[in-house]
Coordinates of C-alpha atoms and ligand atoms in Angstrom, one line a residue:
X1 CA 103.4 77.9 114.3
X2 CA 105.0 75.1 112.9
X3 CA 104.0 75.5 109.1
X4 CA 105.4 78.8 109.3
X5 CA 108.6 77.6 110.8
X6 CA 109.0 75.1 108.3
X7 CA 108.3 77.9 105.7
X8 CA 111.1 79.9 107.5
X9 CA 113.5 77.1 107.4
X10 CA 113.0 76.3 104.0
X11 CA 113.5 79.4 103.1
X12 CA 116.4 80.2 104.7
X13 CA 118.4 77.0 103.5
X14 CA 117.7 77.4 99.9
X15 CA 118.7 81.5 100.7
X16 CA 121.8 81.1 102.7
X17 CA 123.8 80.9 99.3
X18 CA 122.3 84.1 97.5
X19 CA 121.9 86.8 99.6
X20 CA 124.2 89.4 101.0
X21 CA 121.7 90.7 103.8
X22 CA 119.4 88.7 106.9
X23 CA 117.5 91.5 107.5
X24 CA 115.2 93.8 105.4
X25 CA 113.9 97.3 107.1
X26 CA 110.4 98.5 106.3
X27 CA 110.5 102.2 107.1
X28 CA 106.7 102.8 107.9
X29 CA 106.5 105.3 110.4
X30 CA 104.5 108.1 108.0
X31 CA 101.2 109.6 108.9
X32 CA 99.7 108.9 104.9
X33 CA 98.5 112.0 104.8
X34 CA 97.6 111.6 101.0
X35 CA 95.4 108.8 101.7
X36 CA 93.3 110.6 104.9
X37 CA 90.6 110.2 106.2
X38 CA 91.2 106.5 105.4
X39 CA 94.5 106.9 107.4
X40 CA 93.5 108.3 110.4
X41 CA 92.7 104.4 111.5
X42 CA 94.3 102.1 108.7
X43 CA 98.1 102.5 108.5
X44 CA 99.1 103.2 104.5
X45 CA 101.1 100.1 104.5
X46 CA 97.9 97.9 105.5
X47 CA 95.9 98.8 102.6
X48 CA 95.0 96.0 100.1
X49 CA 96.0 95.9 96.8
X50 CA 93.2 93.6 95.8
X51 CA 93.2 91.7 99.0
X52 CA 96.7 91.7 100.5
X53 CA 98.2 94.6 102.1
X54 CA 101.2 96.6 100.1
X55 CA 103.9 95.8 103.3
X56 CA 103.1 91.9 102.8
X57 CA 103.8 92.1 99.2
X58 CA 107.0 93.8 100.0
X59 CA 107.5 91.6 102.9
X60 CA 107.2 88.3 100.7
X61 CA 109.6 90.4 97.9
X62 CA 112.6 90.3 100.7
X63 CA 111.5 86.7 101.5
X64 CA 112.3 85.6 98.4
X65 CA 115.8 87.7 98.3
X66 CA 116.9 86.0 101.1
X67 CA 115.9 88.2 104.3
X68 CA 115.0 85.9 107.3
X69 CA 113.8 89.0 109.5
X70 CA 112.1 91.7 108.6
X71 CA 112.5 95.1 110.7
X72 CA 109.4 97.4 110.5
X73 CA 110.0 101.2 111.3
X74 CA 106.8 102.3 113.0
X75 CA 105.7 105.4 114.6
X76 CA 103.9 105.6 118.5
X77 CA 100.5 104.0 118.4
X78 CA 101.0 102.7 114.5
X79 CA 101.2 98.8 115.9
X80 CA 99.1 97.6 113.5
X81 CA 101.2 97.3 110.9
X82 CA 103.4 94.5 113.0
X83 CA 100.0 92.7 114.0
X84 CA 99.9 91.7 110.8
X85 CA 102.1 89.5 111.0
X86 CA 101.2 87.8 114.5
X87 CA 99.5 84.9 114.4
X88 CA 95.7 85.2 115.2
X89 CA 94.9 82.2 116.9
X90 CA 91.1 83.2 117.0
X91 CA 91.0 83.7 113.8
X92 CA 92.2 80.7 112.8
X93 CA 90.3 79.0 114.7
X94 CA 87.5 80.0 113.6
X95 CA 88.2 79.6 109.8
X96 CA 89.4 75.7 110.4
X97 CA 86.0 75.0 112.2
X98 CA 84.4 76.4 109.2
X99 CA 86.4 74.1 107.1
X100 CA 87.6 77.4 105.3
X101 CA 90.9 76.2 104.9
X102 CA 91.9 78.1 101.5
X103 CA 91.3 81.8 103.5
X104 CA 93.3 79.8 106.9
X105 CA 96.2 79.8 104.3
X106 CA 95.8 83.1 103.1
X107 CA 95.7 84.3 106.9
X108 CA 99.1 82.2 107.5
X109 CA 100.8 83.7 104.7
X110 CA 102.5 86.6 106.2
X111 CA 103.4 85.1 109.6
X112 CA 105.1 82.1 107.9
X113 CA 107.3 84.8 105.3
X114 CA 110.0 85.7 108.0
X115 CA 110.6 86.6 111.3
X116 CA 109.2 90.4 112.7
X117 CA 110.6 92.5 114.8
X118 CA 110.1 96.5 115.2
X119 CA 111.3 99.5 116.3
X120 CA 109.7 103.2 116.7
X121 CA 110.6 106.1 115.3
X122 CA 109.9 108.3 118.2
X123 CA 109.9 111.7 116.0
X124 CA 109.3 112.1 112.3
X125 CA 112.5 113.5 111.6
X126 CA 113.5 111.7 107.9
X127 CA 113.9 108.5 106.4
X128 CA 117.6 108.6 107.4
X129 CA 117.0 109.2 110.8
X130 CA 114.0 106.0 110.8
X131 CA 116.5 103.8 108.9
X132 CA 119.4 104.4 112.0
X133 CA 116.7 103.8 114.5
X134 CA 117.4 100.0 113.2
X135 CA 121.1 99.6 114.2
X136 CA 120.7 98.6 117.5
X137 CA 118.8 95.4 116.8
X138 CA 121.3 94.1 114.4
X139 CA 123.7 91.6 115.0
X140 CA 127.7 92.2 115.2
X141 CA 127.9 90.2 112.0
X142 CA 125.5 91.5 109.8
X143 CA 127.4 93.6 107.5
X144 CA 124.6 95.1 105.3
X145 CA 120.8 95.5 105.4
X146 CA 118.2 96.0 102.6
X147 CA 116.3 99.0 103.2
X148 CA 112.4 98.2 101.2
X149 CA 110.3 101.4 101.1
X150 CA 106.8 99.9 101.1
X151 CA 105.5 103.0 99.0
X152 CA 106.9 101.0 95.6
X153 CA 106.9 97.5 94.0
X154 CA 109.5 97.1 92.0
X155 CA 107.9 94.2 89.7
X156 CA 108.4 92.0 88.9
X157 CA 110.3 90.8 91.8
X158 CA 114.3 89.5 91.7
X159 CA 115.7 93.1 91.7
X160 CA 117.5 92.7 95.3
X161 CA 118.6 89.2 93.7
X162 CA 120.6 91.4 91.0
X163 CA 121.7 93.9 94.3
X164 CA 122.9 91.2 96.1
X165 CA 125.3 89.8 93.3
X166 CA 126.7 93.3 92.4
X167 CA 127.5 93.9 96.0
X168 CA 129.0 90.4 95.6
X169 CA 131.8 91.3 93.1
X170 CA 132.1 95.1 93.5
X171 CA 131.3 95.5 97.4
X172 CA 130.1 98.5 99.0
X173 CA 126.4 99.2 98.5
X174 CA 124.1 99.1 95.6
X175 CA 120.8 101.0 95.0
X176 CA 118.1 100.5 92.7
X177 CA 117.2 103.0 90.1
X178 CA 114.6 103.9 87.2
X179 CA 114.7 105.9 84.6
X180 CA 111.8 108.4 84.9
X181 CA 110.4 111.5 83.0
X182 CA 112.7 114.9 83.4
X183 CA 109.7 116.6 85.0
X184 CA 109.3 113.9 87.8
X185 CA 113.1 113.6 88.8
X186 CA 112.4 116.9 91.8
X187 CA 110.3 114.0 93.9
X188 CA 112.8 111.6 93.9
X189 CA 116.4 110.9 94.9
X190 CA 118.2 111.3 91.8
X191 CA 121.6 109.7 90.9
X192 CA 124.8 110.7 89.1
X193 CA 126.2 107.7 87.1
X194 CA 128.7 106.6 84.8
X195 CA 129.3 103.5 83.3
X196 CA 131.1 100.0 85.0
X197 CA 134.0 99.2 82.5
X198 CA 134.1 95.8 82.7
X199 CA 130.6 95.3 83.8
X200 CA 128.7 92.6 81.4
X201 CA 125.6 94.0 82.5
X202 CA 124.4 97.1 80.8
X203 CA 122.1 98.0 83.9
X204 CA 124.8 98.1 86.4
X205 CA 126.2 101.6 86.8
X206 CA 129.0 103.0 89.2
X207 CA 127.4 106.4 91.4
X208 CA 129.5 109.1 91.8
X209 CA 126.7 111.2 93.4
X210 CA 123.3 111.4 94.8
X211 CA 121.2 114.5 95.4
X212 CA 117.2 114.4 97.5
X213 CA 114.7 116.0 95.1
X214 CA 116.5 118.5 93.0
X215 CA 115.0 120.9 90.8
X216 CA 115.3 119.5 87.4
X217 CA 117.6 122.0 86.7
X218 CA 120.4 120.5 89.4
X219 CA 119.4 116.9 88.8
X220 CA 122.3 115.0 87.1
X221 CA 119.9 112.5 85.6
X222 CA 116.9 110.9 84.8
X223 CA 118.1 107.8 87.1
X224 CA 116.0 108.0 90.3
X225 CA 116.0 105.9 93.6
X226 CA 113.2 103.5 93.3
X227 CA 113.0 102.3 97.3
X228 CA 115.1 99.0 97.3
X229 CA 118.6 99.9 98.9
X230 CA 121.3 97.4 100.0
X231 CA 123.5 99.1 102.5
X232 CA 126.5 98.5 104.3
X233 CA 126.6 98.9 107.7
X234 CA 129.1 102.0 106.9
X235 CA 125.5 103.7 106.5
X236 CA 124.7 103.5 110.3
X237 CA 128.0 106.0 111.1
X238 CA 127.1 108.3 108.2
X239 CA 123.6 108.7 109.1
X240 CA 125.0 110.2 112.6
X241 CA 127.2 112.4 110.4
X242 CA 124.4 114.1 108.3
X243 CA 122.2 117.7 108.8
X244 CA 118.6 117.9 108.3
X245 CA 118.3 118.2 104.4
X246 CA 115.9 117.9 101.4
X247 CA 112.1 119.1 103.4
X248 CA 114.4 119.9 106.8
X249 CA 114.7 115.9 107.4
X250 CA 117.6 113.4 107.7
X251 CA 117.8 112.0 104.4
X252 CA 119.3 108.5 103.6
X253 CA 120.4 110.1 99.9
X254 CA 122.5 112.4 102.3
X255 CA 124.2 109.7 103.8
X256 CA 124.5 108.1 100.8
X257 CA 126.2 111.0 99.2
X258 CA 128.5 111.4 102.1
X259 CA 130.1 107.5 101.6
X260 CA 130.3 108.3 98.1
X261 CA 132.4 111.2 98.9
X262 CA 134.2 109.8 101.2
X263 CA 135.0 106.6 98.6
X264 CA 132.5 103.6 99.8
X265 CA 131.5 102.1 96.6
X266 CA 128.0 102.6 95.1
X267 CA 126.5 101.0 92.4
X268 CA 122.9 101.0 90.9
X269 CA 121.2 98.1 89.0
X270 CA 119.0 100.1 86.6
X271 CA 115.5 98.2 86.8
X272 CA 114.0 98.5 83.1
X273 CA 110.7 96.8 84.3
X274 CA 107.2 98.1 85.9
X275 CA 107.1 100.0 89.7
X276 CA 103.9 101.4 91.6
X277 CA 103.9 104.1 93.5
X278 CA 101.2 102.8 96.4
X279 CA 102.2 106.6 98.1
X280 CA 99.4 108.1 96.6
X281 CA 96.0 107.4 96.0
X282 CA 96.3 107.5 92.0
X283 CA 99.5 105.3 92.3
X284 CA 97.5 103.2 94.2
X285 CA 94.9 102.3 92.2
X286 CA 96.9 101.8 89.7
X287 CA 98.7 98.7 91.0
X288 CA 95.3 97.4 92.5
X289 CA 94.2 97.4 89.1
X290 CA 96.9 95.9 88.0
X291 CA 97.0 93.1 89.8
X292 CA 93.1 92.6 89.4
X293 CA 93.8 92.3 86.4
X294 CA 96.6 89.3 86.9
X295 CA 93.7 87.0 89.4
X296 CA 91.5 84.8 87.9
X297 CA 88.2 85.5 90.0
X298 CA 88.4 89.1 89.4
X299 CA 90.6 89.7 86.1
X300 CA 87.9 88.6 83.5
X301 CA 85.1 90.4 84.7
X302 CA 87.0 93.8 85.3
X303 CA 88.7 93.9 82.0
X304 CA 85.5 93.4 80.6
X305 CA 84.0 96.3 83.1
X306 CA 86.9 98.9 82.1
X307 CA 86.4 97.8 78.4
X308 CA 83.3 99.0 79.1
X309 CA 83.6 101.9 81.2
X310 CA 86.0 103.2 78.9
X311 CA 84.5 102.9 75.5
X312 CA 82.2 105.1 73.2
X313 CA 78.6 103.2 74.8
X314 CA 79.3 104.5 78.6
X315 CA 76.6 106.4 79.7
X316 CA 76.6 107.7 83.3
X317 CA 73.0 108.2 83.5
X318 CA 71.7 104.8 82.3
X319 CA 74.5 103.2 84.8
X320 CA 73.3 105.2 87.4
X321 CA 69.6 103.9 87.3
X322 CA 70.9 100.8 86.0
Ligands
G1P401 C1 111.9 108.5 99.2 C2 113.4 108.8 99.1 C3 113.8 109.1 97.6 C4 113.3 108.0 96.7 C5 111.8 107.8 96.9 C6 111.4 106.5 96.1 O1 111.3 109.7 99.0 O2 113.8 109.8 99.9 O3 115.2 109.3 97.5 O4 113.6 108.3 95.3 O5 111.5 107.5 98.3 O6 110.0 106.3 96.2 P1 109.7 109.9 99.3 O7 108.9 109.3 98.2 O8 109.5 109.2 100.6 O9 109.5 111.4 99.5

């Protein structure tokens, strides 16, 4: 489509400079069990936080950091996901004769980000094991990937911008963290840090270690991987290295912990602002509120709803027969 190329070249031009990585991987080969029954037919990643689904949010996120492909990890039968970003001739069609050209944008949006390609994950064995099912579509000169788990936003946005620079100067691979409550740190990948010397920014650490969901007890901090990875390519030959870990699954934190051991550099860029988990229903709605909130045509009228909802007046019954 030739809007979308142009997009596409635009983009890659003004990106060429900045980024360290062409291609972004989407791991999204999970069943979403914690949103059935609505998973049983709609993939997790297609569900619309207000109106645009979470894996075009994160797809327009590695856009703008530079990514001119985008790699989706799906599962057998999960093809939906992809056909998202296909163009839907029909569709359009239809919306142009109806002179509905602001939704024909909207529709054009995701096909115009970057190119699309996927692979499948054959077997649910780990987010290591559907990260190295991408090595055999890169090219012989791409010398890192960014790894986007579509379960988090990381906003607002810029956060691989700040990976890309620290890989930049230091090399190696660089991670994103957040600082979470102690009695969360056992559901993520937790990190062991210590200050960068000479580092001018505060938020930049050096990671001597990484452990998958340690009791609190084991964790070494309160600094937790928050889905945005920028890998070097060493991370394809340690993910053949690793044993079934954390839940009996291939874990990229394993192979992550292995290059750290063996000396690859590893840094984290401490992200102080907001993340969503769209992995769970009540992470979910969360960031659908949130970004109600932000849109004109719906932001008033809900704030004014939950205002509302949530004060002294609300009264169940006399909304019910309202
Ligand atoms: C995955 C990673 C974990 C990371 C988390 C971030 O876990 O394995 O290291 O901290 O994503 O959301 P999951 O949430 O898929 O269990």
């Amino acid at each position: 489509m030739q809007g979308g190329k142009v997009a596409k070249a635009a983009r890659s031009a003004r990106d060429t400079a900045g980024s360290c990585f062409r291609t972004a991987v989407v791991p999204a080969a999970g069943l979403g069990t914690r949103f059935l029954p609505a998973t049983k037919t709609v993939p997790k990643e297609l569900l619309p936080v207000v109106d645009t689904p979470g894996i075009e949010l994160v797809a327009t996120e590695a856009a703008d950091s530079g990514a001119q492909r985008l790699v989706i990890v799906t599962s057998p039968g999960k093809d939906g996901v992809v056909a998202h970003f296909v163009e839907d001739l029909v569709l359009e069609g239809t919306l142009a004769e109806r002179g509905k050209f602001h939704l024909l944008e909207k529709v054009r949006k995701a096909q115009a980000l970057l190119d699309v390609a996927s692979v499948v994950q054959e077997e649910p064995l780990g987010l290591g094991h559907a990260v190295a099912q991408v090595e055999s579509v890169l090219d012989d000169d791409e010398d890192a990937i960014a790894v986007l788990l579509p379960d988090d936003l990381v906003l607002p946005c810029g956060v691989l911008d700040v990976m890309s620079r620290v890989r930049r100067k230091r090399g190696g691979s660089v991670l994103c963290a957040i600082d979470v409550p102690k009695d969360e740190v056992s559901a993520y990948g937790v990190f062991d840090v210590a200050p960068v010397p000479d580092a001018v920014n505060p938020n930049v650490l050096r990671v001597n270690g990484m452990v998958e969901k340690p009791a609190l007890a084991d964790a070494p901090s309160t600094f937790a991987a928050a889905g945005r990875y920028l890998l070097d390519r060493a991370i394809f030959d340690a993910l053949r290295r690793i044993e079934p870990g954390a839940g009996g699954e291939l874990q990229l934190t394993d192979a992550i912990a292995l290059l750290i051991a063996e000396g690859h550099p590893v840094h984290v860029v401490v992200h102080r602002g907001s993340r969503h988990d769209l992995g769970n229903p009540g992470g979910y709605l969360r960031a659908a509120v949130d970004f109600a909130l932000e849109r004109e045509e719906y932001g008033p009228a809900l704030r004014e709803w939950l205002h509302h909802r949530l004060g002294p007046d609300w009264d169940p019954q006399l909304t019910a027969t309202d």
